Each structure stands twice: as C-alpha cells, then as structure tokens.
PDB file of C-alpha atoms in Angstrom:
ATOM      1  CA  UNK A   1      -0.052  -0.085  -0.014  1.00 46.00           C
ATOM      2  CA  UNK A   2       1.324   3.493  -0.885  1.00 46.00           C
ATOM      3  CA  UNK A   3       0.677   6.175   1.752  1.00 47.00           C
ATOM      4  CA  UNK A   4      -1.157   9.293   0.808  1.00 46.00           C
ATOM      5  CA  UNK A   5       1.288  12.179   0.610  1.00 46.00           C
ATOM      6  CA  UNK A   6      -1.080  15.097   0.366  1.00 46.00           C
ATOM      7  CA  UNK A   7      -4.741  14.747   1.407  1.00 48.00           C
ATOM      8  CA  UNK A   8      -7.022  16.347  -1.272  1.00 47.00           C
ATOM      9  CA  UNK A   9      -9.574  18.899  -0.328  1.00 57.00           C
ATOM     10  CA  UNK A  10     -12.147  16.938  -2.494  1.00 67.00           C
ATOM     11  CA  UNK A  11     -11.775  14.142  -4.943  1.00 87.00           C
ATOM     12  CA  UNK A  12      -9.781  14.899  -8.021  1.00 95.00           C
ATOM     13  CA  UNK A  13     -10.669  13.045 -11.245  1.00 97.00           C
ATOM     14  CA  UNK A  14      -8.175  10.976 -13.321  1.00 98.00           C
ATOM     15  CA  UNK A  15      -8.916   9.191 -16.643  1.00 98.00           C
ATOM     16  CA  UNK A  16      -6.984   5.918 -17.168  1.00 97.00           C
ATOM     17  CA  UNK A  17      -6.348   4.616 -20.768  1.00 97.00           C
ATOM     18  CA  UNK A  18      -4.100   2.474 -22.837  1.00 96.00           C
ATOM     19  CA  UNK A  19      -2.933   2.911 -26.410  1.00 95.00           C
ATOM     20  CA  UNK A  20      -5.316   1.515 -29.080  1.00 96.00           C
ATOM     21  CA  UNK A  21      -3.421  -1.684 -29.525  1.00 94.00           C
ATOM     22  CA  UNK A  22      -2.834  -2.552 -25.938  1.00 94.00           C
ATOM     23  CA  UNK A  23      -5.169  -5.303 -24.577  1.00 95.00           C
ATOM     24  CA  UNK A  24      -3.742  -5.407 -21.073  1.00 94.00           C
ATOM     25  CA  UNK A  25      -5.842  -4.379 -18.124  1.00 95.00           C
ATOM     26  CA  UNK A  26      -3.928  -5.477 -14.913  1.00 94.00           C
ATOM     27  CA  UNK A  27      -1.693  -2.253 -15.209  1.00 94.00           C
ATOM     28  CA  UNK A  28      -4.930  -0.100 -15.350  1.00 96.00           C
ATOM     29  CA  UNK A  29      -6.436  -1.836 -12.423  1.00 96.00           C
ATOM     30  CA  UNK A  30      -3.244  -1.324 -10.303  1.00 96.00           C
ATOM     31  CA  UNK A  31      -3.140   2.361 -11.330  1.00 96.00           C
ATOM     32  CA  UNK A  32      -6.815   2.666 -10.514  1.00 97.00           C
ATOM     33  CA  UNK A  33      -6.395   1.298  -6.997  1.00 97.00           C
ATOM     34  CA  UNK A  34      -3.231   3.482  -6.430  1.00 96.00           C
ATOM     35  CA  UNK A  35      -4.994   6.569  -7.453  1.00 97.00           C
ATOM     36  CA  UNK A  36      -8.116   5.696  -5.365  1.00 96.00           C
ATOM     37  CA  UNK A  37      -5.843   5.099  -2.323  1.00 95.00           C
ATOM     38  CA  UNK A  38      -4.608   8.678  -2.844  1.00 94.00           C
ATOM     39  CA  UNK A  39      -8.146  10.001  -2.839  1.00 94.00           C
ATOM     40  CA  UNK A  40      -8.837  10.288  -6.540  1.00 96.00           C
ATOM     41  CA  UNK A  41     -11.846   9.434  -8.431  1.00 97.00           C
ATOM     42  CA  UNK A  42     -11.027   7.267 -11.423  1.00 97.00           C
ATOM     43  CA  UNK A  43     -12.570   6.675 -14.778  1.00 97.00           C
ATOM     44  CA  UNK A  44     -10.894   3.575 -16.162  1.00 98.00           C
ATOM     45  CA  UNK A  45     -11.605   3.188 -19.973  1.00 97.00           C
ATOM     46  CA  UNK A  46     -10.136  -0.125 -20.156  1.00 96.00           C
ATOM     47  CA  UNK A  47      -8.170  -1.932 -22.958  1.00 96.00           C
ATOM     48  CA  UNK A  48      -7.637  -1.081 -26.543  1.00 96.00           C
ATOM     49  CA  UNK A  49      -8.971   2.410 -26.216  1.00 97.00           C
ATOM     50  CA  UNK A  50      -9.488   4.276 -29.543  1.00 97.00           C
ATOM     51  CA  UNK A  51      -7.973   7.783 -29.420  1.00 97.00           C
ATOM     52  CA  UNK A  52     -11.361   9.293 -30.199  1.00 97.00           C
ATOM     53  CA  UNK A  53     -12.950   7.535 -27.295  1.00 97.00           C
ATOM     54  CA  UNK A  54     -10.221   8.796 -24.905  1.00 98.00           C
ATOM     55  CA  UNK A  55     -10.660  12.396 -26.171  1.00 98.00           C
ATOM     56  CA  UNK A  56     -14.464  12.314 -26.242  1.00 97.00           C
ATOM     57  CA  UNK A  57     -14.691  10.766 -22.773  1.00 97.00           C
ATOM     58  CA  UNK A  58     -12.028  13.078 -21.314  1.00 98.00           C
ATOM     59  CA  UNK A  59     -13.687  16.179 -22.844  1.00 97.00           C
ATOM     60  CA  UNK A  60     -17.234  15.295 -21.620  1.00 96.00           C
ATOM     61  CA  UNK A  61     -15.965  15.551 -17.998  1.00 95.00           C
ATOM     62  CA  UNK A  62     -12.530  17.333 -18.089  1.00 97.00           C
ATOM     63  CA  UNK A  63     -10.246  15.315 -15.582  1.00 97.00           C
ATOM     64  CA  UNK A  64      -7.467  16.652 -13.378  1.00 97.00           C
ATOM     65  CA  UNK A  65      -5.159  14.100 -14.891  1.00 98.00           C
ATOM     66  CA  UNK A  66      -4.909  11.649 -17.891  1.00 98.00           C
ATOM     67  CA  UNK A  67      -2.815   8.578 -17.385  1.00 98.00           C
ATOM     68  CA  UNK A  68      -1.901   6.344 -20.315  1.00 97.00           C
ATOM     69  CA  UNK A  69      -0.473   3.065 -19.372  1.00 95.00           C
ATOM     70  CA  UNK A  70       0.885   0.558 -21.862  1.00 92.00           C
ATOM     71  CA  UNK A  71       2.590  -2.702 -21.534  1.00 91.00           C
ATOM     72  CA  UNK A  72       2.526  -4.204 -25.049  1.00 91.00           C
ATOM     73  CA  UNK A  73       5.681  -2.349 -26.200  1.00 85.00           C
ATOM     74  CA  UNK A  74       3.961  -0.215 -28.823  1.00 89.00           C
ATOM     75  CA  UNK A  75       3.692   3.049 -26.792  1.00 87.00           C
ATOM     76  CA  UNK A  76       6.638   4.697 -28.436  1.00 88.00           C
ATOM     77  CA  UNK A  77       4.954   4.238 -31.826  1.00 91.00           C
ATOM     78  CA  UNK A  78       1.314   4.977 -30.996  1.00 93.00           C
ATOM     79  CA  UNK A  79       1.359   7.330 -28.092  1.00 95.00           C
ATOM     80  CA  UNK A  80       2.684  10.542 -29.962  1.00 96.00           C
ATOM     81  CA  UNK A  81      -0.568  10.617 -32.225  1.00 96.00           C
ATOM     82  CA  UNK A  82      -2.560  10.075 -29.007  1.00 97.00           C
ATOM     83  CA  UNK A  83      -0.891  12.976 -27.303  1.00 98.00           C
ATOM     84  CA  UNK A  84      -1.302  15.376 -30.182  1.00 97.00           C
ATOM     85  CA  UNK A  85      -5.082  14.268 -30.468  1.00 98.00           C
ATOM     86  CA  UNK A  86      -5.642  15.130 -26.687  1.00 98.00           C
ATOM     87  CA  UNK A  87      -3.670  18.421 -27.046  1.00 98.00           C
ATOM     88  CA  UNK A  88      -5.954  19.363 -29.973  1.00 97.00           C
ATOM     89  CA  UNK A  89      -9.016  19.421 -27.881  1.00 98.00           C
ATOM     90  CA  UNK A  90      -9.214  22.855 -26.428  1.00 97.00           C
ATOM     91  CA  UNK A  91     -10.665  21.631 -23.176  1.00 97.00           C
ATOM     92  CA  UNK A  92      -7.797  19.164 -22.681  1.00 98.00           C
ATOM     93  CA  UNK A  93      -4.900  21.278 -23.895  1.00 95.00           C
ATOM     94  CA  UNK A  94      -3.838  22.085 -20.242  1.00 95.00           C
ATOM     95  CA  UNK A  95      -4.686  18.849 -18.589  1.00 97.00           C
ATOM     96  CA  UNK A  96      -1.688  17.025 -17.272  1.00 97.00           C
ATOM     97  CA  UNK A  97      -0.972  13.965 -19.528  1.00 97.00           C
ATOM     98  CA  UNK A  98       1.255  11.222 -18.441  1.00 97.00           C
ATOM     99  CA  UNK A  99       2.424   7.953 -19.994  1.00 96.00           C
ATOM    100  CA  UNK A 100       4.167   4.976 -18.497  1.00 93.00           C
ATOM    101  CA  UNK A 101       4.765   1.298 -18.835  1.00 91.00           C
ATOM    102  CA  UNK A 102       6.807  -0.741 -21.353  1.00 89.00           C
ATOM    103  CA  UNK A 103       7.052   1.713 -24.322  1.00 89.00           C
ATOM    104  CA  UNK A 104       9.014  -0.361 -26.688  1.00 85.00           C
ATOM    105  CA  UNK A 105       9.482  -4.066 -27.394  1.00 82.00           C
ATOM    106  CA  UNK A 106      12.931  -4.186 -25.978  1.00 76.00           C
ATOM    107  CA  UNK A 107      11.886  -2.629 -22.566  1.00 63.00           C
ATOM    108  CA  UNK A 108      15.000  -0.365 -22.617  1.00 63.00           C
ATOM    109  CA  UNK A 109      13.407   2.980 -23.674  1.00 66.00           C
ATOM    110  CA  UNK A 110      16.008   5.603 -24.090  1.00 72.00           C
ATOM    111  CA  UNK A 111      16.025   9.341 -23.628  1.00 73.00           C
ATOM    112  CA  UNK A 112      15.254   9.984 -27.265  1.00 82.00           C
ATOM    113  CA  UNK A 113      11.925   8.179 -26.834  1.00 85.00           C
ATOM    114  CA  UNK A 114      11.108  10.120 -23.738  1.00 86.00           C
ATOM    115  CA  UNK A 115      11.965  13.382 -25.387  1.00 91.00           C
ATOM    116  CA  UNK A 116       9.734  12.448 -28.518  1.00 92.00           C
ATOM    117  CA  UNK A 117       6.750  11.654 -26.221  1.00 94.00           C
ATOM    118  CA  UNK A 118       7.239  15.019 -24.311  1.00 95.00           C
ATOM    119  CA  UNK A 119       7.492  16.856 -27.517  1.00 95.00           C
ATOM    120  CA  UNK A 120       4.279  15.197 -28.666  1.00 95.00           C
ATOM    121  CA  UNK A 121       2.384  16.539 -25.740  1.00 96.00           C
ATOM    122  CA  UNK A 122       2.979  14.372 -22.641  1.00 96.00           C
ATOM    123  CA  UNK A 123       4.011  16.153 -19.483  1.00 96.00           C
ATOM    124  CA  UNK A 124       5.746  13.066 -17.864  1.00 94.00           C
ATOM    125  CA  UNK A 125       7.084   9.720 -19.093  1.00 94.00           C
ATOM    126  CA  UNK A 126       7.318   7.279 -16.219  1.00 93.00           C
ATOM    127  CA  UNK A 127       9.050   4.021 -16.760  1.00 90.00           C
ATOM    128  CA  UNK A 128      11.190   1.438 -14.730  1.00 88.00           C
ATOM    129  CA  UNK A 129      11.453   1.217 -11.102  1.00 89.00           C
ATOM    130  CA  UNK A 130      10.853   4.841 -10.525  1.00 89.00           C
ATOM    131  CA  UNK A 131       7.581   4.957 -12.360  1.00 92.00           C
ATOM    132  CA  UNK A 132       5.328   4.589  -9.238  1.00 94.00           C
ATOM    133  CA  UNK A 133       7.414   6.969  -7.036  1.00 94.00           C
ATOM    134  CA  UNK A 134       7.362   9.408  -9.995  1.00 94.00           C
ATOM    135  CA  UNK A 135       3.573   9.306 -10.365  1.00 95.00           C
ATOM    136  CA  UNK A 136       3.111   9.827  -6.547  1.00 95.00           C
ATOM    137  CA  UNK A 137       5.492  12.761  -6.881  1.00 94.00           C
ATOM    138  CA  UNK A 138       3.461  14.174  -9.706  1.00 93.00           C
ATOM    139  CA  UNK A 139       0.280  13.795  -7.766  1.00 94.00           C
ATOM    140  CA  UNK A 140       1.809  15.755  -4.895  1.00 92.00           C
ATOM    141  CA  UNK A 141       2.909  18.485  -7.268  1.00 91.00           C
ATOM    142  CA  UNK A 142      -0.469  18.893  -9.078  1.00 89.00           C
ATOM    143  CA  UNK A 143      -2.762  21.741  -7.842  1.00 78.00           C
ATOM    144  CA  UNK A 144      -5.833  20.551  -5.849  1.00 65.00           C
ATOM    145  CA  UNK A 145      -8.010  21.421  -8.731  1.00 53.00           C
ATOM    146  CA  UNK A 146      -7.584  23.203 -12.050  1.00 51.00           C
ATOM    147  CA  UNK A 147      -5.188  22.518 -14.801  1.00 48.00           C
ATOM    148  CA  UNK A 148      -1.870  23.530 -15.914  1.00 45.00           C
ATOM    149  CA  UNK A 149       1.525  21.954 -16.690  1.00 44.00           C
ATOM    150  CA  UNK A 150       3.818  23.794 -14.240  1.00 41.00           C
ATOM    151  CA  UNK A 151       4.281  20.700 -12.171  1.00 41.00           C
ATOM    152  CA  UNK A 152       6.018  18.769 -14.942  1.00 45.00           C
ATOM    153  CA  UNK A 153       9.532  19.649 -13.659  1.00 42.00           C
ATOM    154  CA  UNK A 154       8.851  17.884 -10.441  1.00 39.00           C
ATOM    155  CA  UNK A 155       9.070  14.482 -12.173  1.00 43.00           C
ATOM    156  CA  UNK A 156      11.788  14.941 -14.656  1.00 42.00           C
TER     157      UNK A 156
END
C-alpha cells in the first residue's frame, strides 16, 4: 500500500487509458487502485481504447489528470498521435497528460523516446522502477483542482 502524501480537499478526477493496440488491463487496475488510495476518483476506460474515445470521454468531464499506461511495447509508436489528439482538444490542452509502462518491445526505452513523447504533448514519461514513485511525486505536485503544466518539472 502506498501512503497518501497530500490529502485532497475533494476528490480529483483521473482518466486511465491504454493505447489502441494494448489489450492489457492489470496495469490499469493497479493504477486505479493506487489513485483511489490517494483520494482520486477514477474513470478507467479499459483496454484497446481508440484515441477518439479517450478524447471524447475526457472532454465530456474534463479530468485533473490523464494517465496512459501501456505494456505491450508499442507506446513509443502509438502514443505521440494520442498525445497530439488530446492536446488538439481545447478543453484538454492544459490537462496533465502522463504515460508510463513498457514503451518499446525491448523494454529499454532511451531518452530519445522520452523526449519525443514530451515533444508530442506528454508532461511526464514514467518507466522502470521509479515509475510509481514518480507518479506519486507528480500527484503531490499537482494543484488541488484546475489545470496547468507547471508541475512537470517535479518528475523530470
């Protein structure tokens, strides 16, 4: 169990998703439970989420955070288009957008992949053994409500 670092004033809302080709759900369930332990309300969109479903569902109730988790190794290929689509929706342009998991098939994602994902619109790329502590640090750095990308330096 991860301890809550900063109690929220009220439940913040996160949307969890995968990339369109990823059929794994155990990672999403783990993240949902982790976020709920931290006092967040979570909308878990499940596996193989089309980008238009992610943007439509997120825009319908603008979240305080969007988390994309992938373990099939195709995140580096598919996630840039997903980030650009999220950022193209005016209501979502300032919502913190995070990706993590296994981003390539070798499991050894380099700094060039991280830089490309940030350039595409992700605020943070969380991989390896520091992914969960990085996410918890990011949660602590987020404002209680409202949107903005100023917290991103806290996890880089």
